[in-house]
mmCIF file of C-alpha atoms in Angstrom:
data_model
loop_
_atom_site.group_PDB
_atom_site.id
_atom_site.type_symbol
_atom_site.label_atom_id
_atom_site.label_comp_id
_atom_site.label_asym_id
_atom_site.label_seq_id
_atom_site.Cartn_x
_atom_site.Cartn_y
_atom_site.Cartn_z
ATOM 1 C CA UNK A 1 10.831 33.837 -36.915
ATOM 2 C CA UNK A 2 9.956 34.461 -33.286
ATOM 3 C CA UNK A 3 7.388 32.084 -31.894
ATOM 4 C CA UNK A 4 4.427 33.817 -30.286
ATOM 5 C CA UNK A 5 3.875 34.979 -27.669
ATOM 6 C CA UNK A 6 6.662 37.456 -27.390
ATOM 7 C CA UNK A 7 7.208 38.862 -23.914
ATOM 8 C CA UNK A 8 9.772 41.307 -22.580
ATOM 9 C CA UNK A 9 9.922 43.054 -19.204
ATOM 10 C CA UNK A 10 13.385 42.706 -17.739
ATOM 11 C CA UNK A 11 15.468 44.529 -20.383
ATOM 12 C CA UNK A 12 18.711 42.712 -19.259
ATOM 13 C CA UNK A 13 20.118 43.848 -22.535
ATOM 14 C CA UNK A 14 19.130 46.604 -24.960
ATOM 15 C CA UNK A 15 18.138 45.526 -27.608
ATOM 16 C CA UNK A 16 16.876 42.191 -26.102
ATOM 17 C CA UNK A 17 17.968 38.990 -27.842
ATOM 18 C CA UNK A 18 16.616 38.805 -31.450
ATOM 19 C CA UNK A 19 15.429 42.531 -31.258
ATOM 20 C CA UNK A 20 17.186 45.322 -33.220
ATOM 21 C CA UNK A 21 17.278 49.004 -33.126
ATOM 22 C CA UNK A 22 17.940 52.148 -35.138
ATOM 23 C CA UNK A 23 19.623 55.091 -33.380
ATOM 24 C CA UNK A 24 21.646 55.294 -30.232
ATOM 25 C CA UNK A 25 19.002 56.825 -27.848
ATOM 26 C CA UNK A 26 17.610 53.447 -26.540
ATOM 27 C CA UNK A 27 18.726 52.240 -23.154
ATOM 28 C CA UNK A 28 17.843 50.493 -19.926
ATOM 29 C CA UNK A 29 16.473 52.709 -17.058
ATOM 30 C CA UNK A 30 16.244 51.822 -13.400
ATOM 31 C CA UNK A 31 12.902 53.428 -13.251
ATOM 32 C CA UNK A 32 9.154 52.356 -13.408
ATOM 33 C CA UNK A 33 7.570 55.391 -15.019
ATOM 34 C CA UNK A 34 5.535 53.402 -17.497
ATOM 35 C CA UNK A 35 3.843 51.447 -14.584
ATOM 36 C CA UNK A 36 5.665 48.192 -14.670
ATOM 37 C CA UNK A 37 8.547 47.064 -12.516
ATOM 38 C CA UNK A 38 12.042 48.544 -12.808
ATOM 39 C CA UNK A 39 14.038 48.326 -14.870
ATOM 40 C CA UNK A 40 12.285 49.563 -18.066
ATOM 41 C CA UNK A 41 13.222 50.550 -21.652
ATOM 42 C CA UNK A 42 13.964 54.278 -22.084
ATOM 43 C CA UNK A 43 14.162 56.375 -25.200
ATOM 44 C CA UNK A 44 16.519 59.302 -24.234
ATOM 45 C CA UNK A 45 15.977 62.296 -26.515
ATOM 46 C CA UNK A 46 19.602 63.574 -26.290
ATOM 47 C CA UNK A 47 20.900 63.338 -29.884
ATOM 48 C CA UNK A 48 17.753 61.621 -31.090
ATOM 49 C CA UNK A 49 16.448 61.941 -34.739
ATOM 50 C CA UNK A 50 13.290 61.056 -36.386
ATOM 51 C CA UNK A 51 12.752 57.365 -37.262
ATOM 52 C CA UNK A 52 14.801 56.023 -34.338
ATOM 53 C CA UNK A 53 13.260 52.604 -33.702
ATOM 54 C CA UNK A 54 13.196 49.692 -31.304
ATOM 55 C CA UNK A 55 12.355 46.777 -33.590
ATOM 56 C CA UNK A 56 10.878 43.481 -32.272
ATOM 57 C CA UNK A 57 11.815 40.082 -33.716
ATOM 58 C CA UNK A 58 10.000 39.088 -37.028
ATOM 59 C CA UNK A 59 6.840 37.131 -36.749
ATOM 60 C CA UNK A 60 5.296 34.782 -39.347
ATOM 61 C CA UNK A 61 1.672 35.987 -39.603
ATOM 62 C CA UNK A 62 0.659 33.399 -42.274
ATOM 63 C CA UNK A 63 -2.879 32.298 -41.498
ATOM 64 C CA UNK A 64 -3.394 34.928 -38.877
ATOM 65 C CA UNK A 65 -6.303 37.457 -39.136
ATOM 66 C CA UNK A 66 -5.019 39.691 -36.315
ATOM 67 C CA UNK A 67 -2.026 40.188 -34.065
ATOM 68 C CA UNK A 68 -2.064 42.138 -30.799
ATOM 69 C CA UNK A 69 0.767 44.086 -29.061
ATOM 70 C CA UNK A 70 0.395 45.192 -25.395
ATOM 71 C CA UNK A 71 2.748 47.416 -23.589
ATOM 72 C CA UNK A 72 2.964 50.163 -20.816
ATOM 73 C CA UNK A 73 4.086 53.552 -22.022
ATOM 74 C CA UNK A 74 4.990 56.756 -20.398
ATOM 75 C CA UNK A 75 5.676 59.787 -22.663
ATOM 76 C CA UNK A 76 7.366 62.679 -21.019
ATOM 77 C CA UNK A 77 6.537 65.289 -23.586
ATOM 78 C CA UNK A 78 8.821 68.243 -23.115
ATOM 79 C CA UNK A 79 8.530 70.751 -26.072
ATOM 80 C CA UNK A 80 5.885 70.345 -28.827
ATOM 81 C CA UNK A 81 6.876 68.731 -32.115
ATOM 82 C CA UNK A 82 7.906 65.252 -30.839
ATOM 83 C CA UNK A 83 5.715 62.101 -31.588
ATOM 84 C CA UNK A 84 5.901 58.418 -30.813
ATOM 85 C CA UNK A 85 4.077 55.616 -32.537
ATOM 86 C CA UNK A 86 3.933 51.799 -33.260
ATOM 87 C CA UNK A 87 4.774 50.812 -36.780
ATOM 88 C CA UNK A 88 4.710 47.569 -38.925
ATOM 89 C CA UNK A 89 6.905 46.424 -41.762
ATOM 90 C CA UNK A 90 7.463 43.205 -43.815
ATOM 91 C CA UNK A 91 11.052 43.995 -44.702
ATOM 92 C CA UNK A 92 12.444 46.569 -42.046
ATOM 93 C CA UNK A 93 12.790 49.126 -44.760
ATOM 94 C CA UNK A 94 9.262 50.126 -45.639
ATOM 95 C CA UNK A 95 7.176 51.114 -42.582
ATOM 96 C CA UNK A 96 3.434 51.558 -42.046
ATOM 97 C CA UNK A 97 2.027 53.545 -39.161
ATOM 98 C CA UNK A 98 -0.619 51.928 -36.940
ATOM 99 C CA UNK A 99 -3.436 53.750 -35.294
ATOM 100 C CA UNK A 100 -1.576 54.347 -31.948
ATOM 101 C CA UNK A 101 0.541 57.457 -31.579
ATOM 102 C CA UNK A 102 1.187 60.192 -29.091
ATOM 103 C CA UNK A 103 2.258 63.715 -29.616
ATOM 104 C CA UNK A 104 4.120 66.014 -27.199
ATOM 105 C CA UNK A 105 1.510 68.732 -27.803
ATOM 106 C CA UNK A 106 -0.728 66.533 -25.617
ATOM 107 C CA UNK A 107 1.480 66.822 -22.555
ATOM 108 C CA UNK A 108 2.804 63.959 -20.390
ATOM 109 C CA UNK A 109 0.791 60.810 -21.089
ATOM 110 C CA UNK A 110 0.965 57.332 -19.371
ATOM 111 C CA UNK A 111 -0.809 54.529 -21.270
ATOM 112 C CA UNK A 112 -1.626 50.829 -20.821
ATOM 113 C CA UNK A 113 -1.760 50.030 -24.493
ATOM 114 C CA UNK A 114 -3.470 47.133 -26.209
ATOM 115 C CA UNK A 115 -3.272 47.430 -29.984
ATOM 116 C CA UNK A 116 -4.723 44.960 -32.413
ATOM 117 C CA UNK A 117 -3.493 44.951 -35.993
ATOM 118 C CA UNK A 118 -5.606 43.394 -38.790
ATOM 119 C CA UNK A 119 -3.760 44.696 -41.925
ATOM 120 C CA UNK A 120 -0.441 43.686 -43.443
ATOM 121 C CA UNK A 121 -0.726 40.107 -42.289
ATOM 122 C CA UNK A 122 -0.083 36.904 -44.133
ATOM 123 C CA UNK A 123 3.688 36.793 -44.132
ATOM 124 C CA UNK A 124 6.683 38.371 -42.262
ATOM 125 C CA UNK A 125 5.799 41.256 -39.863
ATOM 126 C CA UNK A 126 8.107 43.354 -37.812
ATOM 127 C CA UNK A 127 6.779 45.587 -35.122
ATOM 128 C CA UNK A 128 8.567 48.713 -33.930
ATOM 129 C CA UNK A 129 8.431 51.492 -31.411
ATOM 130 C CA UNK A 130 9.185 54.569 -33.477
ATOM 131 C CA UNK A 131 9.832 58.249 -32.990
ATOM 132 C CA UNK A 132 9.024 60.998 -35.544
ATOM 133 C CA UNK A 133 8.769 64.728 -35.871
ATOM 134 C CA UNK A 134 11.495 66.243 -33.711
ATOM 135 C CA UNK A 135 12.274 63.599 -31.102
ATOM 136 C CA UNK A 136 14.936 65.785 -29.484
ATOM 137 C CA UNK A 137 12.056 68.036 -28.243
ATOM 138 C CA UNK A 138 10.749 65.382 -25.882
ATOM 139 C CA UNK A 139 12.263 64.537 -22.553
ATOM 140 C CA UNK A 140 11.981 60.783 -22.742
ATOM 141 C CA UNK A 141 9.781 57.791 -23.521
ATOM 142 C CA UNK A 142 9.560 54.745 -21.249
ATOM 143 C CA UNK A 143 8.275 51.336 -22.295
ATOM 144 C CA UNK A 144 7.676 48.125 -20.296
ATOM 145 C CA UNK A 145 5.853 44.826 -20.133
ATOM 146 C CA UNK A 146 5.707 44.209 -23.871
ATOM 147 C CA UNK A 147 3.656 41.324 -25.118
ATOM 148 C CA UNK A 148 2.789 40.257 -28.698
ATOM 149 C CA UNK A 149 0.284 37.428 -29.317
ATOM 150 C CA UNK A 150 -2.397 36.141 -31.644
ATOM 151 C CA UNK A 151 -5.813 37.074 -30.385
ATOM 152 C CA UNK A 152 -8.867 34.727 -30.492
ATOM 153 C CA UNK A 153 -12.532 35.003 -30.693
ATOM 154 C CA UNK A 154 -14.235 36.237 -27.537
ATOM 155 C CA UNK A 155 -16.387 34.095 -25.349
ATOM 156 C CA UNK A 156 -19.646 35.028 -23.613
ATOM 157 C CA UNK A 157 -22.026 33.502 -21.085
ATOM 158 C CA UNK A 158 -25.504 32.633 -21.887
ATOM 159 C CA UNK A 159 -28.197 35.229 -21.249
ATOM 160 C CA UNK A 160 -30.158 35.747 -18.009
ATOM 161 C CA UNK A 161 -33.579 37.336 -18.201
ATOM 162 C CA UNK A 162 -33.763 39.621 -15.177
ATOM 163 C CA UNK A 163 -37.077 41.278 -15.957
ATOM 164 C CA UNK A 164 -39.968 39.904 -17.993
ATOM 165 C CA UNK A 165 -42.801 41.945 -19.384
ATOM 166 C CA UNK A 166 -45.249 41.668 -22.226
ATOM 167 C CA UNK A 167 -43.513 43.836 -24.882
ATOM 168 C CA UNK A 168 -40.032 43.905 -23.480
ATOM 169 C CA UNK A 169 -37.527 42.059 -21.284
ATOM 170 C CA UNK A 170 -34.220 42.910 -19.634
ATOM 171 C CA UNK A 171 -31.403 40.588 -20.528
ATOM 172 C CA UNK A 172 -27.987 40.256 -18.920
ATOM 173 C CA UNK A 173 -24.732 38.502 -19.983
ATOM 174 C CA UNK A 174 -21.102 38.445 -19.132
ATOM 175 C CA UNK A 175 -18.048 38.553 -21.455
ATOM 176 C CA UNK A 176 -16.003 35.611 -20.228
ATOM 177 C CA UNK A 177 -12.961 36.462 -22.317
ATOM 178 C CA UNK A 178 -12.399 39.178 -24.865
ATOM 179 C CA UNK A 179 -9.997 37.060 -26.771
ATOM 180 C CA UNK A 180 -7.058 39.410 -26.042
ATOM 181 C CA UNK A 181 -8.374 42.254 -28.112
ATOM 182 C CA UNK A 182 -10.980 44.919 -27.560
ATOM 183 C CA UNK A 183 -14.606 43.891 -27.975
ATOM 184 C CA UNK A 184 -16.259 46.583 -30.211
ATOM 185 C CA UNK A 185 -19.850 45.446 -29.699
ATOM 186 C CA UNK A 186 -21.644 43.224 -27.163
ATOM 187 C CA UNK A 187 -25.245 42.563 -27.316
ATOM 188 C CA UNK A 188 -28.188 40.138 -27.799
ATOM 189 C CA UNK A 189 -29.808 38.636 -30.939
ATOM 190 C CA UNK A 190 -33.165 36.879 -30.919
ATOM 191 C CA UNK A 191 -35.939 35.446 -33.033
ATOM 192 C CA UNK A 192 -38.916 33.110 -32.695
ATOM 193 C CA UNK A 193 -37.512 30.083 -34.532
ATOM 194 C CA UNK A 194 -34.198 29.290 -32.826
ATOM 195 C CA UNK A 195 -30.433 29.725 -33.293
ATOM 196 C CA UNK A 196 -30.581 33.546 -33.722
ATOM 197 C CA UNK A 197 -27.734 35.352 -35.187
ATOM 198 C CA UNK A 198 -26.853 39.043 -35.756
ATOM 199 C CA UNK A 199 -28.713 38.818 -39.030
ATOM 200 C CA UNK A 200 -31.932 38.684 -36.980
ATOM 201 C CA UNK A 201 -33.057 41.191 -34.426
ATOM 202 C CA UNK A 202 -30.291 42.693 -32.236
ATOM 203 C CA UNK A 203 -29.760 45.187 -29.461
ATOM 204 C CA UNK A 204 -26.073 46.050 -28.629
ATOM 205 C CA UNK A 205 -23.885 48.334 -26.473
ATOM 206 C CA UNK A 206 -20.251 49.598 -26.786
ATOM 207 C CA UNK A 207 -19.774 49.518 -23.157
ATOM 208 C CA UNK A 208 -16.388 48.068 -21.950
ATOM 209 C CA UNK A 209 -17.697 46.412 -18.838
ATOM 210 C CA UNK A 210 -17.646 42.614 -18.629
ATOM 211 C CA UNK A 211 -21.181 42.254 -17.548
ATOM 212 C CA UNK A 212 -23.837 44.124 -19.571
ATOM 213 C CA UNK A 213 -27.601 44.456 -19.463
ATOM 214 C CA UNK A 214 -29.995 45.710 -22.130
ATOM 215 C CA UNK A 215 -33.688 46.306 -22.381
ATOM 216 C CA UNK A 216 -35.070 44.421 -25.468
ATOM 217 C CA UNK A 217 -38.275 45.987 -26.708
ATOM 218 C CA UNK A 218 -40.734 45.537 -29.515
ATOM 219 C CA UNK A 219 -41.721 42.023 -28.422
ATOM 220 C CA UNK A 220 -45.221 40.486 -28.670
ATOM 221 C CA UNK A 221 -47.032 39.432 -25.510
ATOM 222 C CA UNK A 222 -47.506 35.765 -24.989
ATOM 223 C CA UNK A 223 -44.748 34.811 -27.488
ATOM 224 C CA UNK A 224 -41.753 32.430 -27.121
ATOM 225 C CA UNK A 225 -38.435 33.842 -28.161
ATOM 226 C CA UNK A 226 -34.958 32.366 -28.509
ATOM 227 C CA UNK A 227 -32.072 34.589 -27.473
ATOM 228 C CA UNK A 228 -28.205 34.451 -27.547
ATOM 229 C CA UNK A 229 -25.599 37.025 -26.398
ATOM 230 C CA UNK A 230 -22.971 37.908 -28.797
ATOM 231 C CA UNK A 231 -19.674 39.638 -28.743
ATOM 232 C CA UNK A 232 -17.707 41.191 -31.756
ATOM 233 C CA UNK A 233 -13.953 41.619 -31.700
ATOM 234 C CA UNK A 234 -11.238 41.880 -34.283
ATOM 235 C CA UNK A 235 -11.540 38.059 -34.991
ATOM 236 C CA UNK A 236 -15.264 38.112 -35.664
ATOM 237 C CA UNK A 237 -18.466 37.389 -33.870
ATOM 238 C CA UNK A 238 -18.972 34.826 -31.104
ATOM 239 C CA UNK A 239 -22.168 33.709 -29.472
ATOM 240 C CA UNK A 240 -23.239 32.479 -26.051
ATOM 241 C CA UNK A 241 -25.540 29.547 -25.539
ATOM 242 C CA UNK A 242 -29.162 29.826 -26.559
ATOM 243 C CA UNK A 243 -31.959 30.160 -24.006
ATOM 244 C CA UNK A 244 -35.741 30.721 -24.520
ATOM 245 C CA UNK A 245 -38.321 32.785 -22.734
ATOM 246 C CA UNK A 246 -41.995 33.528 -23.202
ATOM 247 C CA UNK A 247 -43.287 37.055 -22.746
ATOM 248 C CA UNK A 248 -46.109 37.773 -20.311
ATOM 249 C CA UNK A 249 -49.488 37.556 -22.034
ATOM 250 C CA UNK A 250 -52.352 39.827 -21.366
ATOM 251 C CA UNK A 251 -54.583 38.644 -18.575
ATOM 252 C CA UNK A 252 -58.146 37.547 -19.099
ATOM 253 C CA UNK A 253 -61.112 38.750 -16.955
ATOM 254 C CA UNK A 254 -64.925 38.478 -17.025
ATOM 255 C CA UNK A 255 -67.264 41.221 -15.942
ATOM 256 C CA UNK A 256 -69.850 40.438 -13.241
ATOM 257 C CA UNK A 257 -73.483 41.207 -14.100
ATOM 258 C CA UNK A 258 -74.684 44.534 -12.732
ATOM 259 C CA UNK A 259 -76.605 44.239 -9.519
ATOM 260 C CA UNK A 260 -78.003 46.427 -6.698
ATOM 261 C CA UNK A 261 -78.849 49.238 -8.964
ATOM 262 C CA UNK A 262 -79.869 52.184 -6.824
ATOM 263 C CA UNK A 263 -80.455 55.876 -7.090
ATOM 264 C CA UNK A 264 -76.725 56.861 -7.054
ATOM 265 C CA UNK A 265 -74.949 53.541 -7.082
ATOM 266 C CA UNK A 266 -74.681 50.047 -8.475
ATOM 267 C CA UNK A 267 -72.558 46.967 -8.091
ATOM 268 C CA UNK A 268 -70.399 44.914 -10.437
ATOM 269 C CA UNK A 269 -66.950 43.220 -10.306
ATOM 270 C CA UNK A 270 -64.996 40.624 -12.083
ATOM 271 C CA UNK A 271 -63.382 37.216 -12.064
ATOM 272 C CA UNK A 272 -59.755 36.617 -13.281
ATOM 273 C CA UNK A 273 -59.798 33.922 -15.871
ATOM 274 C CA UNK A 274 -55.980 33.904 -16.670
ATOM 275 C CA UNK A 275 -53.025 35.922 -15.238
ATOM 276 C CA UNK A 276 -51.230 35.599 -18.578
ATOM 277 C CA UNK A 277 -48.342 33.819 -16.721
ATOM 278 C CA UNK A 278 -47.686 37.079 -14.976
ATOM 279 C CA UNK A 279 -49.007 38.698 -11.780
ATOM 280 C CA UNK A 280 -52.281 40.626 -11.443
ATOM 281 C CA UNK A 281 -50.879 43.979 -10.140
ATOM 282 C CA UNK A 282 -54.129 45.927 -10.171
ATOM 283 C CA UNK A 283 -57.823 45.267 -10.892
ATOM 284 C CA UNK A 284 -61.251 46.882 -10.819
ATOM 285 C CA UNK A 285 -64.157 47.871 -12.897
ATOM 286 C CA UNK A 286 -64.530 50.986 -15.119
ATOM 287 C CA UNK A 287 -67.496 52.750 -16.601
ATOM 288 C CA UNK A 288 -68.617 55.682 -18.779
ATOM 289 C CA UNK A 289 -71.694 56.858 -20.646
ATOM 290 C CA UNK A 290 -70.350 56.235 -24.259
ATOM 291 C CA UNK A 291 -69.168 52.728 -24.301
ATOM 292 C CA UNK A 292 -65.867 50.797 -24.308
ATOM 293 C CA UNK A 293 -64.753 52.327 -20.914
ATOM 294 C CA UNK A 294 -61.142 52.093 -19.827
ATOM 295 C CA UNK A 295 -59.354 52.321 -16.536
ATOM 296 C CA UNK A 296 -58.765 56.091 -17.374
ATOM 297 C CA UNK A 297 -62.462 56.737 -17.156
ATOM 298 C CA UNK A 298 -64.437 56.390 -13.895
ATOM 299 C CA UNK A 299 -63.014 53.266 -12.230
ATOM 300 C CA UNK A 300 -62.479 51.432 -8.980
ATOM 301 C CA UNK A 301 -59.299 49.922 -7.523
ATOM 302 C CA UNK A 302 -59.875 46.533 -6.090
ATOM 303 C CA UNK A 303 -56.239 45.688 -5.213
ATOM 304 C CA UNK A 304 -54.206 42.875 -6.727
ATOM 305 C CA UNK A 305 -54.218 39.122 -7.130
ATOM 306 C CA UNK A 306 -56.342 36.292 -8.739
ATOM 307 C CA UNK A 307 -59.831 35.184 -8.037
ATOM 308 C CA UNK A 308 -63.054 37.241 -7.996
ATOM 309 C CA UNK A 309 -63.783 40.773 -6.769
ATOM 310 C CA UNK A 310 -66.747 43.038 -6.123
ATOM 311 C CA UNK A 311 -66.812 46.682 -7.042
ATOM 312 C CA UNK A 312 -69.195 49.504 -6.060
ATOM 313 C CA UNK A 313 -70.068 52.185 -8.779
ATOM 314 C CA UNK A 314 -70.877 55.446 -7.161
ATOM 315 C CA UNK A 315 -71.868 59.087 -7.943
ATOM 316 C CA UNK A 316 -74.226 57.893 -10.690
ATOM 317 C CA UNK A 317 -76.699 60.280 -12.428
ATOM 318 C CA UNK A 318 -80.395 59.573 -12.472
ATOM 319 C CA UNK A 319 -81.769 58.131 -15.658
ATOM 320 C CA UNK A 320 -78.311 57.796 -17.303
ATOM 321 C CA UNK A 321 -77.204 54.642 -19.195
ATOM 322 C CA UNK A 322 -73.716 53.455 -18.090
ATOM 323 C CA UNK A 323 -71.324 51.016 -19.797
ATOM 324 C CA UNK A 324 -69.209 48.876 -17.437
ATOM 325 C CA UNK A 325 -66.120 46.618 -17.949
ATOM 326 C CA UNK A 326 -63.956 44.700 -15.487
ATOM 327 C CA UNK A 327 -60.235 45.668 -15.996
ATOM 328 C CA UNK A 328 -56.966 44.036 -14.876
ATOM 329 C CA UNK A 329 -53.319 45.070 -15.197
ATOM 330 C CA UNK A 330 -50.357 42.727 -15.343
ATOM 331 C CA UNK A 331 -46.759 42.967 -16.789
ATOM 332 C CA UNK A 332 -48.196 42.860 -20.340
ATOM 333 C CA UNK A 333 -50.556 45.930 -19.613
ATOM 334 C CA UNK A 334 -54.303 46.457 -19.368
ATOM 335 C CA UNK A 335 -56.928 43.962 -20.352
ATOM 336 C CA UNK A 336 -60.733 44.299 -20.108
ATOM 337 C CA UNK A 337 -63.667 41.996 -19.630
ATOM 338 C CA UNK A 338 -67.026 41.886 -21.550
ATOM 339 C CA UNK A 339 -68.977 44.999 -21.518
ATOM 340 C CA UNK A 340 -72.229 45.352 -19.537
ATOM 341 C CA UNK A 341 -74.715 48.261 -19.597
ATOM 342 C CA UNK A 342 -77.525 49.556 -17.277
ATOM 343 C CA UNK A 343 -79.624 52.524 -16.681
ATOM 344 C CA UNK A 344 -79.592 54.107 -13.287
ATOM 345 C CA UNK A 345 -83.007 54.534 -11.560
ATOM 346 C CA UNK A 346 -84.726 57.810 -11.616
ATOM 347 C CA UNK A 347 -86.605 59.288 -8.635
ATOM 348 C CA UNK A 348 -90.346 58.721 -9.155
ATOM 349 C CA UNK A 349 -92.345 61.821 -9.916
ATOM 350 C CA UNK A 350 -95.365 62.303 -7.362
ATOM 351 C CA UNK A 351 -98.296 64.266 -8.461
ATOM 352 C CA UNK A 352 -101.210 65.498 -6.232
#
């Protein structure tokens, strides 16, 4: 058996030591079409027949759950009907196709291939570069920088909370290593008890970038959560370190008693009792004639910040009863103070 990793890039002999081949079309080429450094391996289509193979040394895959082969490839297609692929076998007689193949109907293709195999493991495995269809219809196939190794679980950093609100946060993490095989999912898991897993709440992305960022919604204001990044590759799921965060709670405000009631105006205001561990972004008073007013009714804008503020209610109607509440807005949303009511003065009626 060949000990992993297997690496071949100089092609001093074809086939390399411990490799084998089927057919007479494999040769060294003083080119770098595949993207490596000359020389490279070349399959010349002249006289080629289907199932011509370049076979790598046997590997003992006992105890492995995956094996990865990487290589650079340039397929100069020529006429349609020619195809190339990677195959596996346990005995060099019965071959199984993997998911990677290219057809000459797709035109010229240059690839940087990383193929992870998870089936057929547990014993002897041969890997082979194979031709099928009508290989004589292609021009040539170049291969270079071949590596075969056993991948590992991925690793990922702890999460960073980059934006914190009442009902959602933005979390960011970085995949430190994909383990030598493609990561199919990367995301975050969280709960309110600790040590979250993918069996709990998750958001994920299939982006291939190392650093990823996701908005996590559906949270409860003023609640402590535990969060871990996770990455899934062919070997399974790995987690980053746990951190905790507490969502912004609703602010608290009291409504100032109504004063200075005049013919068309009155005065109120509010006092910030708690900012909910956020920032008071907006504040004011609101009023209507039906009760439970909101900031979408008549309202004032008294800026931002903690402390107390005074608000002037204007354009009131004579003899009308009004309901008033102080309002504040922070990263959790709107919050309201206690409701006050008053009746605007009427002009006295003078009789003579």
